[in-house]
Coordinates of C-alpha atoms in Angstrom, one line a residue:
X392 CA 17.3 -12.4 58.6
X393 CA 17.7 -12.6 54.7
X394 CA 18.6 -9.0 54.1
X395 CA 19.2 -9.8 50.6
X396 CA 16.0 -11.7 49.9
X397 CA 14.2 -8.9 51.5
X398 CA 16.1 -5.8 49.6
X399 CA 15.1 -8.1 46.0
X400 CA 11.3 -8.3 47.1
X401 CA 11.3 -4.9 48.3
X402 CA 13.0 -3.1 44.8
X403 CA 10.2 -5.0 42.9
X404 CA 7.8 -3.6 45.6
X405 CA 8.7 -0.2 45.6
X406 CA 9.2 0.1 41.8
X407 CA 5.5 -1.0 41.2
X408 CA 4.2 1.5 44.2
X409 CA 5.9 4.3 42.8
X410 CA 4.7 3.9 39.2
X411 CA 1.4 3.3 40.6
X412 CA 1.7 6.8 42.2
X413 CA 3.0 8.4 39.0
X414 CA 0.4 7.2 37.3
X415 CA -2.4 8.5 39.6
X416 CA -0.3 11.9 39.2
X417 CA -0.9 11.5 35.8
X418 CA -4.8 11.1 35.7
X419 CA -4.9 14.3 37.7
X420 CA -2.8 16.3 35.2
X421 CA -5.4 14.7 32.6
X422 CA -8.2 15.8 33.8
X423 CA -8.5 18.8 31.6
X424 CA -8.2 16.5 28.6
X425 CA -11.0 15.3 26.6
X426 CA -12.0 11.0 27.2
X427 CA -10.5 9.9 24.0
X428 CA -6.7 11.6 24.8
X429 CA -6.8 11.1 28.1
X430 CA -7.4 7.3 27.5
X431 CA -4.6 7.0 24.7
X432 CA -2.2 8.8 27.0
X433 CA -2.9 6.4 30.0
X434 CA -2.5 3.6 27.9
X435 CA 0.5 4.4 26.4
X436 CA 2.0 5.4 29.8
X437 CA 1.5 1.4 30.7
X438 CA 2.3 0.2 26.6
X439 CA 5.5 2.0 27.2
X440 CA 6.6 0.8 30.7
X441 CA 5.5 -3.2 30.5
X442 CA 7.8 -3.3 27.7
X443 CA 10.7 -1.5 29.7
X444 CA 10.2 -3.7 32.7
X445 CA 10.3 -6.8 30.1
X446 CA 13.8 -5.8 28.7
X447 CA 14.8 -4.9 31.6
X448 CA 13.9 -7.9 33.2
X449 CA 14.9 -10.4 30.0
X450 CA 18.0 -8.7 29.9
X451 CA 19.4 -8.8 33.6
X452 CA 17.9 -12.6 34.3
X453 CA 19.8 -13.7 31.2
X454 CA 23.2 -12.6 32.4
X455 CA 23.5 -9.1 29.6
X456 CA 23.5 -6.6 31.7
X457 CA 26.3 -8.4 34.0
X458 CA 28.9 -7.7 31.7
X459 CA 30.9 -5.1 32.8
X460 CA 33.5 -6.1 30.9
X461 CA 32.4 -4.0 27.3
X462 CA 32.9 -0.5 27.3
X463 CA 30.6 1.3 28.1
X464 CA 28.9 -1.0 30.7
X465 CA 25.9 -3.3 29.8
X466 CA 23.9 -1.9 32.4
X467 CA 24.7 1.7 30.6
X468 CA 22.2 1.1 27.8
X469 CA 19.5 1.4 30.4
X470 CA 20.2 4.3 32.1
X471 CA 21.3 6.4 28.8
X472 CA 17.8 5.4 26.9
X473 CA 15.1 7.2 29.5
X474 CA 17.6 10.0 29.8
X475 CA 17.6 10.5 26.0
X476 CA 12.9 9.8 26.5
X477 CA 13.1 12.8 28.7
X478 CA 14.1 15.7 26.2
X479 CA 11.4 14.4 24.2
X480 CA 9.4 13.9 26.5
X481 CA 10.1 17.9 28.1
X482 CA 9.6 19.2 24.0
X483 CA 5.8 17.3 23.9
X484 CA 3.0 19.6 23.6
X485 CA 1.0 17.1 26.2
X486 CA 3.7 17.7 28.7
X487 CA 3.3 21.5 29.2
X488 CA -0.6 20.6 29.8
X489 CA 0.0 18.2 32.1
X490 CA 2.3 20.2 34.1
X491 CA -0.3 23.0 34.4
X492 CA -2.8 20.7 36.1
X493 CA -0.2 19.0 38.7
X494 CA -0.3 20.2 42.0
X495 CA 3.3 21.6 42.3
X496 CA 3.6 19.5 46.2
X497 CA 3.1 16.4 43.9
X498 CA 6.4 16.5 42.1
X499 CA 8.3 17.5 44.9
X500 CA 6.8 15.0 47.4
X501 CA 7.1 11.6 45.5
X502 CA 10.6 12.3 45.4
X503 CA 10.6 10.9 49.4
X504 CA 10.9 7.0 47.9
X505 CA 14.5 7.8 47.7
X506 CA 14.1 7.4 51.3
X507 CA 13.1 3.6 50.9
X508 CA 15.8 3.2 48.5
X509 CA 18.7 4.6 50.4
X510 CA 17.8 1.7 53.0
X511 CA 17.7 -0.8 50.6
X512 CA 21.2 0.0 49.3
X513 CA 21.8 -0.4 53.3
X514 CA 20.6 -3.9 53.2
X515 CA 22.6 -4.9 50.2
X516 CA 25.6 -3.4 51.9
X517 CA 24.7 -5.4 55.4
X518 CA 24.6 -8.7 52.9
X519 CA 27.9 -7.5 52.0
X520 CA 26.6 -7.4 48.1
X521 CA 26.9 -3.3 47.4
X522 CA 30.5 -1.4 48.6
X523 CA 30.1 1.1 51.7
X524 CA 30.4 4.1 49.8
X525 CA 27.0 3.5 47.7
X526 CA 25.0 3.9 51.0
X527 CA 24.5 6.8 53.6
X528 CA 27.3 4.8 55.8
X529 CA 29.8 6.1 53.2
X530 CA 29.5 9.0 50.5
X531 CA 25.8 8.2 49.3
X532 CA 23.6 11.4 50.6
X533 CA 20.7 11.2 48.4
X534 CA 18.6 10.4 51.8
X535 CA 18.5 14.3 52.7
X536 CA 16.6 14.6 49.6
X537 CA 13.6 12.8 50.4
X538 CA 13.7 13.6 54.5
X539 CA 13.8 17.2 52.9
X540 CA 11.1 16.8 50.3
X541 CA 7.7 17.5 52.5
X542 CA 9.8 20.7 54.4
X543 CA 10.5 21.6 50.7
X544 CA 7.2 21.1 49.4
X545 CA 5.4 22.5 52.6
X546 CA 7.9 26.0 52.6
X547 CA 7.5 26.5 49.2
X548 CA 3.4 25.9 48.3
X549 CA 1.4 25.6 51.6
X550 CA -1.1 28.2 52.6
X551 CA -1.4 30.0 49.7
X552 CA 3.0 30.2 48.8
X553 CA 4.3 30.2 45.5
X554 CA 8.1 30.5 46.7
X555 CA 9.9 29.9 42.8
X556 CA 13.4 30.2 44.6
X557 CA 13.1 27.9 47.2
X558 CA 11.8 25.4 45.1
X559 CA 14.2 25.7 42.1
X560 CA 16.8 25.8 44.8
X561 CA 15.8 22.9 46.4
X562 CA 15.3 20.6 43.2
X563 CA 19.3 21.8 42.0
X564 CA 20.0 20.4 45.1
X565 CA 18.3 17.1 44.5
X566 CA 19.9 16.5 41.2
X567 CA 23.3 17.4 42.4
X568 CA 23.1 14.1 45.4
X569 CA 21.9 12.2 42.2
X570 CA 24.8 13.0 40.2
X571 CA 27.2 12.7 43.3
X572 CA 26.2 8.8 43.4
X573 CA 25.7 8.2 39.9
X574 CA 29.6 9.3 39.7
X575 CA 30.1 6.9 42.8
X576 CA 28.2 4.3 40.9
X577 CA 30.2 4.3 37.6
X578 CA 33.0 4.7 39.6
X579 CA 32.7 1.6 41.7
X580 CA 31.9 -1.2 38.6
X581 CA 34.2 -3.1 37.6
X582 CA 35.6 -1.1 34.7
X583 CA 38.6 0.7 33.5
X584 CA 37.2 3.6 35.2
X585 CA 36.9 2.1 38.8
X586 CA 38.7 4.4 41.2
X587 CA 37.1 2.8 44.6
X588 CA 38.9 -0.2 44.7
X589 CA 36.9 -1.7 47.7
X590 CA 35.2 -4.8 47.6
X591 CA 32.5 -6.2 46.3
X592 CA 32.6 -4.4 43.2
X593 CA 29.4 -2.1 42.2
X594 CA 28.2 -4.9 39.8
X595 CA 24.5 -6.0 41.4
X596 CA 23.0 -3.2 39.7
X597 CA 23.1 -5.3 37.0
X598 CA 20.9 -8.1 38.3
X599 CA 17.2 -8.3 38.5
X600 CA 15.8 -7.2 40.3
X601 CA 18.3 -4.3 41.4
X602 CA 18.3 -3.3 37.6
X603 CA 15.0 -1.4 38.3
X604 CA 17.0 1.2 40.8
X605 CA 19.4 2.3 37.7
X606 CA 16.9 1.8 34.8
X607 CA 13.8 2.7 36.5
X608 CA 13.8 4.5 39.9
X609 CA 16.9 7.0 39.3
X610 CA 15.3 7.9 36.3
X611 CA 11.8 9.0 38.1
X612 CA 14.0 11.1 40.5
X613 CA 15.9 13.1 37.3
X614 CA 12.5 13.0 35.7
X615 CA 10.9 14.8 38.7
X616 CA 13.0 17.6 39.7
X617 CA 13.1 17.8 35.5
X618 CA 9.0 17.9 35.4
X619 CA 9.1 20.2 39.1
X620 CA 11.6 22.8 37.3
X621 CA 10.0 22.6 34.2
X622 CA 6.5 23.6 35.8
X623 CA 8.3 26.5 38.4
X624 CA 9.0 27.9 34.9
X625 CA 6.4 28.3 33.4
X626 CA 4.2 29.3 36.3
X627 CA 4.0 33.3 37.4
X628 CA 1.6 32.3 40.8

């Protein structure tokens, strides 16, 4: 079998399925909004994203982002730009409205597609194109977060629960297996800063399509447990 072929296809795949899901998300924490917002927010949300993806895309398919030799990495521009979106995007007015119509389940839940990604990294490792210690075989343990998600998400709001502690808890712990392979990541290019010296190099992460997993699905992970802690915030039930 053509792991590699597969793990390509299925990045695109899960990258359009899980903006699909966000953006049904979205129409449900609209629905207190009046027609015309409501429909300028929706289009924006897709405005906004077709021109990512078509960066992104330009950008790794004409060799930019392969360049690991500038400092900081090429690939860096694209995770440093939705990080800086998010304050703004925590500070809007819209947010905070949005937030209080989203089921609280919903933001911890659609963090289980790190679940499909974590066996994707697998395959690039079994087509010897990602180093060990980016998957679960080595020091990658962002899987536990989306096995965990439905007990987390069940524990903390079914049958009438409101459990702020467990679910702030649980979302520090989310963001803390993010950062652990982000380090790993950055750590593993080909950089001045590389301290695993294994081989092959972290460097497909900056090749379409793998480029959506940095600049697109590790962001709507941060961006999740940021919207989840955001809302256990400001809610008092």
């Amino acid at each position: 079998m053509n792991y590699y072929l597969l793990a390509q296809v299925s990045f695109v795949v899960l990258t359009a399925v899980c903006l699909l899901v966000i953006y049904r998300g979205l129409k449900i924490g609209l629905r207190n909004f009046d027609e015309a917002e409501r429909k300028r927010i929706l289009n924006r949300y897709w405005l906004i994203l077709t021109i990512w993806i078509v960066l992104i895309s330009i950008s790794s398919l004409s060799g930019f982002t392969s360049n690991f030799d500038s400092i900081p990495p090429r690939p860096a521009i694209f995770i440093v730009v939705p990080a800086v979106a998010l304050i703004f995007i925590l500070r809007a007015r819209q947010t905070k409205q949005i937030l209080q119509s989203i089921p609280p389940q919903y933001l911890i839940n659609i963090q289980m597609f790190r679940i499909p990604v974590e066996i994707l990294l697998w395959l690039l490792l079994l087509s010897n194109i990602t180093p060990i210690q980016m998957t679960f075989e080595g020091w990658n343990f962002d899987i536990l977060v989306g096995l965990t998600a439905p007990l987390a998400a069940y524990f903390a709001f079914s049958k009438g629960r409101f459990n702020r502690k467990l679910a702030i808890a649980w979302n520090v712990f989310g963001l803390l297996l993010l950062a652990n392979i982000l380090i790993i990541a950055i750590l593993s290019m080909p950089t001045p800063l590389r301290m695993f010296m294994n081989e092959p190099a972290n460097t497909e992460v900056g090749k379409f399509p793998v480029i959506f997993l940095p600049a697109i699905l590790v962001p709507i992970a941060y961006y999740f447990h940021a919207f989840s802690l955001k809302q256990l915030l400001m809610k008092t039930k």
